[in-house]
Amino acid sequence: MTGNRVAIVTGAARGIGAAIAKRLSADGFDIAVIDLRESDTAETVAAIVAAGRKAIGIGADVSDLAGVESAVERTRSELGAPTVLINNAGILRDNLLFKMTEDDWDSVMAVHLRGAFLMTRAVQKHQVEAKWGRIVSLSSTSALGNRGQANYAAAKAGIQGFTKSVAIELGPFGVTANAIAPGFIATDMLRGTAERLGVSFEYFLGEAAKEIPVRRVGQPEDIAALASFFCSDEAGFVSGQVVYAAGGPKA
Ligand code: NAP
């Protein structure tokens, strides 16, 4: 490959982002671990450093322009120009439409869509300069529609259109853009959903597994494996794609 082996992973303090950060470091990338609070990134950073690669933790809100620009600049100055970007930071503000507030709507759009836009715009200049880059953004099976998630479904469907457009614009510069649409992955995000439904996390996981063709819920490492492929050199002819990783053909 021609580009620097430096990757930025957003929302990488825990869950899917942490697994992707660790996997990409095992693949030979140095990693900027971005999350809302720098202190929360310590565990992911320590795991990467212990495994023998460089990592830095950066506190930034992906929906904030100044935060994004300084995070990308800090990555460039401390690790080198980033050529891989994983747009993973995300939040849920689930509510049935008649109860959904403007804030539920706006905050979900801000983190998922404005966040992916700001991060991608800031990183692409380094990728274009390097004439090599990989962008992977987290969509969801919820993009197909999900009760109580009009905001999240719209944002995750938006990620797919964003990805395809970026793939078209940046392809001539050796940059690919793809989206991963996970189904049910066992992380704190869904622990919160179980709490809201008033059931234990273990019960929630067990019930979900019964509906999934491979009869288990997903783990963050399942998604990290796919991100690893998209970021590899040999994936250079795969761009603008959405892969549903859900243990079956649908959620
Ligand atoms: P998670 O465990 O909740 O982790 C998300 C991380 O993103 C948290 O560390 C969170 O920080 C951080 N974050 C939130 N808002 C941010 C912001 N504005 N700027 C920077 N960081 C921010 O979630 P996950 O389950 O790993 O999900 C990761 C991605 O996969 C999300 O985009 C999610 O929508 C998507 N996804 C997840 C599933 C699933 O089943 N888990 C399925 C489909 C898609 P705080 O802890 O401080 O909030």
PDB file of N, CA and C in Angstrom, residues 170-226:
ATOM      1  N   LEU A 170     -14.411   9.968  -4.377  1.00  0.00           N
ATOM      2  CA  LEU A 170     -13.012   9.733  -3.979  1.00  0.00           C
ATOM      3  C   LEU A 170     -12.358   8.541  -4.667  1.00  0.00           C
ATOM      4  N   GLY A 171     -13.152   7.750  -5.389  1.00  0.00           N
ATOM      5  CA  GLY A 171     -12.595   6.589  -6.093  1.00  0.00           C
ATOM      6  C   GLY A 171     -11.395   6.935  -6.974  1.00  0.00           C
ATOM      7  N   PRO A 172     -11.462   8.031  -7.741  1.00  0.00           N
ATOM      8  CA  PRO A 172     -10.325   8.359  -8.617  1.00  0.00           C
ATOM      9  C   PRO A 172      -9.018   8.615  -7.861  1.00  0.00           C
ATOM     10  N   PHE A 173      -9.106   8.803  -6.549  1.00  0.00           N
ATOM     11  CA  PHE A 173      -7.901   9.062  -5.744  1.00  0.00           C
ATOM     12  C   PHE A 173      -7.449   7.820  -4.962  1.00  0.00           C
ATOM     13  N   GLY A 174      -7.967   6.668  -5.323  1.00  0.00           N
ATOM     14  CA  GLY A 174      -7.537   5.434  -4.648  1.00  0.00           C
ATOM     15  C   GLY A 174      -8.189   5.233  -3.295  1.00  0.00           C
ATOM     16  N   VAL A 175      -9.302   5.941  -3.076  1.00  0.00           N
ATOM     17  CA  VAL A 175      -9.981   5.853  -1.773  1.00  0.00           C
ATOM     18  C   VAL A 175     -11.291   5.085  -1.944  1.00  0.00           C
ATOM     19  N   THR A 176     -11.516   4.074  -1.114  1.00  0.00           N
ATOM     20  CA  THR A 176     -12.792   3.366  -1.128  1.00  0.00           C
ATOM     21  C   THR A 176     -13.637   3.793   0.079  1.00  0.00           C
ATOM     22  N   ALA A 177     -14.940   3.703  -0.070  1.00  0.00           N
ATOM     23  CA  ALA A 177     -15.868   3.979   1.042  1.00  0.00           C
ATOM     24  C   ALA A 177     -16.924   2.882   1.056  1.00  0.00           C
ATOM     25  N   ASN A 178     -17.075   2.256   2.199  1.00  0.00           N
ATOM     26  CA  ASN A 178     -18.063   1.184   2.348  1.00  0.00           C
ATOM     27  C   ASN A 178     -18.795   1.322   3.676  1.00  0.00           C
ATOM     28  N   ALA A 179     -19.934   0.674   3.757  1.00  0.00           N
ATOM     29  CA  ALA A 179     -20.705   0.715   5.013  1.00  0.00           C
ATOM     30  C   ALA A 179     -20.957  -0.700   5.509  1.00  0.00           C
ATOM     31  N   ILE A 180     -20.938  -0.830   6.819  1.00  0.00           N
ATOM     32  CA  ILE A 180     -21.307  -2.094   7.468  1.00  0.00           C
ATOM     33  C   ILE A 180     -22.628  -1.863   8.192  1.00  0.00           C
ATOM     34  N   ALA A 181     -23.581  -2.738   7.942  1.00  0.00           N
ATOM     35  CA  ALA A 181     -24.888  -2.620   8.599  1.00  0.00           C
ATOM     36  C   ALA A 181     -25.068  -3.808   9.534  1.00  0.00           C
ATOM     37  N   PRO A 182     -24.661  -3.640  10.799  1.00  0.00           N
ATOM     38  CA  PRO A 182     -24.791  -4.773  11.728  1.00  0.00           C
ATOM     39  C   PRO A 182     -26.237  -5.011  12.130  1.00  0.00           C
ATOM     40  N   GLY A 183     -26.500  -6.265  12.479  1.00  0.00           N
ATOM     41  CA  GLY A 183     -27.759  -6.592  13.157  1.00  0.00           C
ATOM     42  C   GLY A 183     -27.526  -6.432  14.648  1.00  0.00           C
ATOM     43  N   PHE A 184     -27.920  -7.435  15.406  1.00  0.00           N
ATOM     44  CA  PHE A 184     -27.873  -7.358  16.871  1.00  0.00           C
ATOM     45  C   PHE A 184     -26.463  -7.700  17.371  1.00  0.00           C
ATOM     46  N   ILE A 185     -25.751  -6.704  17.886  1.00  0.00           N
ATOM     47  CA  ILE A 185     -24.397  -6.914  18.402  1.00  0.00           C
ATOM     48  C   ILE A 185     -24.403  -6.632  19.909  1.00  0.00           C
ATOM     49  N   ALA A 186     -23.831  -7.552  20.675  1.00  0.00           N
ATOM     50  CA  ALA A 186     -23.882  -7.444  22.148  1.00  0.00           C
ATOM     51  C   ALA A 186     -22.926  -6.356  22.646  1.00  0.00           C
ATOM     52  N   THR A 187     -23.431  -5.151  22.827  1.00  0.00           N
ATOM     53  CA  THR A 187     -22.636  -4.028  23.369  1.00  0.00           C
ATOM     54  C   THR A 187     -23.494  -3.267  24.377  1.00  0.00           C
ATOM     55  N   ASP A 188     -22.850  -2.281  25.020  1.00  0.00           N
ATOM     56  CA  ASP A 188     -23.562  -1.443  25.997  1.00  0.00           C
ATOM     57  C   ASP A 188     -24.754  -0.725  25.382  1.00  0.00           C
ATOM     58  N   MET A 189     -24.661  -0.447  24.066  1.00  0.00           N
ATOM     59  CA  MET A 189     -25.772   0.253  23.410  1.00  0.00           C
ATOM     60  C   MET A 189     -27.072  -0.534  23.585  1.00  0.00           C
ATOM     61  N   LEU A 190     -26.975  -1.871  23.438  1.00  0.00           N
ATOM     62  CA  LEU A 190     -28.185  -2.691  23.553  1.00  0.00           C
ATOM     63  C   LEU A 190     -28.477  -3.065  25.005  1.00  0.00           C
ATOM     64  N   ARG A 191     -27.452  -2.978  25.850  1.00  0.00           N
ATOM     65  CA  ARG A 191     -27.694  -3.132  27.300  1.00  0.00           C
ATOM     66  C   ARG A 191     -28.683  -2.055  27.747  1.00  0.00           C
ATOM     67  N   GLY A 192     -28.481  -0.844  27.217  1.00  0.00           N
ATOM     68  CA  GLY A 192     -29.378   0.273  27.525  1.00  0.00           C
ATOM     69  C   GLY A 192     -30.794  -0.007  27.039  1.00  0.00           C
ATOM     70  N   THR A 193     -30.909  -0.625  25.855  1.00  0.00           N
ATOM     71  CA  THR A 193     -32.234  -0.944  25.314  1.00  0.00           C
ATOM     72  C   THR A 193     -32.936  -1.970  26.216  1.00  0.00           C
ATOM     73  N   ALA A 194     -32.186  -2.988  26.670  1.00  0.00           N
ATOM     74  CA  ALA A 194     -32.762  -4.008  27.563  1.00  0.00           C
ATOM     75  C   ALA A 194     -33.276  -3.358  28.850  1.00  0.00           C
ATOM     76  N   GLU A 195     -32.473  -2.433  29.379  1.00  0.00           N
ATOM     77  CA  GLU A 195     -32.877  -1.720  30.605  1.00  0.00           C
ATOM     78  C   GLU A 195     -34.193  -0.977  30.387  1.00  0.00           C
ATOM     79  N   ARG A 196     -34.292  -0.280  29.241  1.00  0.00           N
ATOM     80  CA  ARG A 196     -35.509   0.480  28.947  1.00  0.00           C
ATOM     81  C   ARG A 196     -36.723  -0.426  28.832  1.00  0.00           C
ATOM     82  N   LEU A 197     -36.507  -1.663  28.290  1.00  0.00           N
ATOM     83  CA  LEU A 197     -37.616  -2.603  28.128  1.00  0.00           C
ATOM     84  C   LEU A 197     -37.937  -3.331  29.425  1.00  0.00           C
ATOM     85  N   GLY A 198     -37.062  -3.140  30.442  1.00  0.00           N
ATOM     86  CA  GLY A 198     -37.317  -3.739  31.760  1.00  0.00           C
ATOM     87  C   GLY A 198     -36.980  -5.216  31.815  1.00  0.00           C
ATOM     88  N   VAL A 199     -36.063  -5.699  30.952  1.00  0.00           N
ATOM     89  CA  VAL A 199     -35.650  -7.103  31.000  1.00  0.00           C
ATOM     90  C   VAL A 199     -34.136  -7.159  31.227  1.00  0.00           C
ATOM     91  N   SER A 200     -33.659  -8.323  31.682  1.00  0.00           N
ATOM     92  CA  SER A 200     -32.202  -8.438  31.886  1.00  0.00           C
ATOM     93  C   SER A 200     -31.523  -8.515  30.520  1.00  0.00           C
ATOM     94  N   PHE A 201     -30.247  -8.121  30.502  1.00  0.00           N
ATOM     95  CA  PHE A 201     -29.489  -8.135  29.250  1.00  0.00           C
ATOM     96  C   PHE A 201     -29.386  -9.578  28.728  1.00  0.00           C
ATOM     97  N   GLU A 202     -29.183 -10.541  29.647  1.00  0.00           N
ATOM     98  CA  GLU A 202     -29.020 -11.940  29.268  1.00  0.00           C
ATOM     99  C   GLU A 202     -30.309 -12.464  28.603  1.00  0.00           C
ATOM    100  N   TYR A 203     -31.460 -12.115  29.178  1.00  0.00           N
ATOM    101  CA  TYR A 203     -32.745 -12.528  28.594  1.00  0.00           C
ATOM    102  C   TYR A 203     -32.912 -11.909  27.218  1.00  0.00           C
ATOM    103  N   PHE A 204     -32.592 -10.618  27.118  1.00  0.00           N
ATOM    104  CA  PHE A 204     -32.710  -9.870  25.864  1.00  0.00           C
ATOM    105  C   PHE A 204     -31.847 -10.531  24.774  1.00  0.00           C
ATOM    106  N   LEU A 205     -30.604 -10.919  25.133  1.00  0.00           N
ATOM    107  CA  LEU A 205     -29.702 -11.567  24.172  1.00  0.00           C
ATOM    108  C   LEU A 205     -30.264 -12.924  23.746  1.00  0.00           C
ATOM    109  N   GLY A 206     -30.771 -13.677  24.712  1.00  0.00           N
ATOM    110  CA  GLY A 206     -31.301 -15.023  24.431  1.00  0.00           C
ATOM    111  C   GLY A 206     -32.495 -14.969  23.487  1.00  0.00           C
ATOM    112  N   GLU A 207     -33.411 -14.038  23.742  1.00  0.00           N
ATOM    113  CA  GLU A 207     -34.594 -13.900  22.891  1.00  0.00           C
ATOM    114  C   GLU A 207     -34.204 -13.470  21.484  1.00  0.00           C
ATOM    115  N   ALA A 208     -33.226 -12.538  21.401  1.00  0.00           N
ATOM    116  CA  ALA A 208     -32.782 -12.050  20.086  1.00  0.00           C
ATOM    117  C   ALA A 208     -32.155 -13.193  19.294  1.00  0.00           C
ATOM    118  N   ALA A 209     -31.340 -14.031  19.963  1.00  0.00           N
ATOM    119  CA  ALA A 209     -30.630 -15.116  19.269  1.00  0.00           C
ATOM    120  C   ALA A 209     -31.604 -16.087  18.607  1.00  0.00           C
ATOM    121  N   LYS A 210     -32.765 -16.294  19.240  1.00  0.00           N
ATOM    122  CA  LYS A 210     -33.753 -17.243  18.685  1.00  0.00           C
ATOM    123  C   LYS A 210     -34.242 -16.820  17.310  1.00  0.00           C
ATOM    124  N   GLU A 211     -34.228 -15.519  17.051  1.00  0.00           N
ATOM    125  CA  GLU A 211     -34.757 -14.984  15.786  1.00  0.00           C
ATOM    126  C   GLU A 211     -33.675 -14.863  14.705  1.00  0.00           C
ATOM    127  N   ILE A 212     -32.424 -15.116  15.071  1.00  0.00           N
ATOM    128  CA  ILE A 212     -31.311 -14.916  14.132  1.00  0.00           C
ATOM    129  C   ILE A 212     -30.947 -16.261  13.507  1.00  0.00           C
ATOM    130  N   PRO A 213     -30.870 -16.329  12.153  1.00  0.00           N
ATOM    131  CA  PRO A 213     -30.628 -17.627  11.510  1.00  0.00           C
ATOM    132  C   PRO A 213     -29.423 -18.397  12.062  1.00  0.00           C
ATOM    133  N   VAL A 214     -28.305 -17.741  12.388  1.00  0.00           N
ATOM    134  CA  VAL A 214     -27.156 -18.497  12.914  1.00  0.00           C
ATOM    135  C   VAL A 214     -27.299 -18.773  14.418  1.00  0.00           C
ATOM    136  N   ARG A 215     -28.452 -18.386  14.992  1.00  0.00           N
ATOM    137  CA  ARG A 215     -28.797 -18.714  16.387  1.00  0.00           C
ATOM    138  C   ARG A 215     -27.814 -18.198  17.422  1.00  0.00           C
ATOM    139  N   ARG A 216     -27.254 -17.032  17.136  1.00  0.00           N
ATOM    140  CA  ARG A 216     -26.481 -16.334  18.171  1.00  0.00           C
ATOM    141  C   ARG A 216     -26.540 -14.855  17.850  1.00  0.00           C
ATOM    142  N   VAL A 217     -26.283 -14.039  18.872  1.00  0.00           N
ATOM    143  CA  VAL A 217     -26.152 -12.605  18.614  1.00  0.00           C
ATOM    144  C   VAL A 217     -24.731 -12.345  18.128  1.00  0.00           C
ATOM    145  N   GLY A 218     -24.532 -11.175  17.526  1.00  0.00           N
ATOM    146  CA  GLY A 218     -23.203 -10.827  17.036  1.00  0.00           C
ATOM    147  C   GLY A 218     -22.318 -10.307  18.155  1.00  0.00           C
ATOM    148  N   GLN A 219     -21.014 -10.404  17.937  1.00  0.00           N
ATOM    149  CA  GLN A 219     -20.031  -9.827  18.847  1.00  0.00           C
ATOM    150  C   GLN A 219     -19.287  -8.705  18.122  1.00  0.00           C
ATOM    151  N   PRO A 220     -18.751  -7.726  18.861  1.00  0.00           N
ATOM    152  CA  PRO A 220     -18.017  -6.639  18.204  1.00  0.00           C
ATOM    153  C   PRO A 220     -16.938  -7.150  17.245  1.00  0.00           C
ATOM    154  N   GLU A 221     -16.322  -8.289  17.585  1.00  0.00           N
ATOM    155  CA  GLU A 221     -15.246  -8.847  16.729  1.00  0.00           C
ATOM    156  C   GLU A 221     -15.781  -9.285  15.376  1.00  0.00           C
ATOM    157  N   ASP A 222     -17.066  -9.670  15.293  1.00  0.00           N
ATOM    158  CA  ASP A 222     -17.650 -10.036  13.991  1.00  0.00           C
ATOM    159  C   ASP A 222     -17.621  -8.837  13.051  1.00  0.00           C
ATOM    160  N   ILE A 223     -17.872  -7.665  13.601  1.00  0.00           N
ATOM    161  CA  ILE A 223     -17.895  -6.450  12.781  1.00  0.00           C
ATOM    162  C   ILE A 223     -16.464  -5.987  12.482  1.00  0.00           C
ATOM    163  N   ALA A 224     -15.582  -6.175  13.465  1.00  0.00           N
ATOM    164  CA  ALA A 224     -14.179  -5.786  13.263  1.00  0.00           C
ATOM    165  C   ALA A 224     -13.551  -6.589  12.127  1.00  0.00           C
ATOM    166  N   ALA A 225     -13.928  -7.849  11.989  1.00  0.00           N
ATOM    167  CA  ALA A 225     -13.355  -8.695  10.924  1.00  0.00           C
ATOM    168  C   ALA A 225     -13.720  -8.132   9.545  1.00  0.00           C
ATOM    169  N   LEU A 226     -14.958  -7.669   9.428  1.00  0.00           N
ATOM    170  CA  LEU A 226     -15.410  -7.100   8.148  1.00  0.00           C
ATOM    171  C   LEU A 226     -14.720  -5.751   7.884  1.00  0.00           C
TER     172      LEU A 226
END
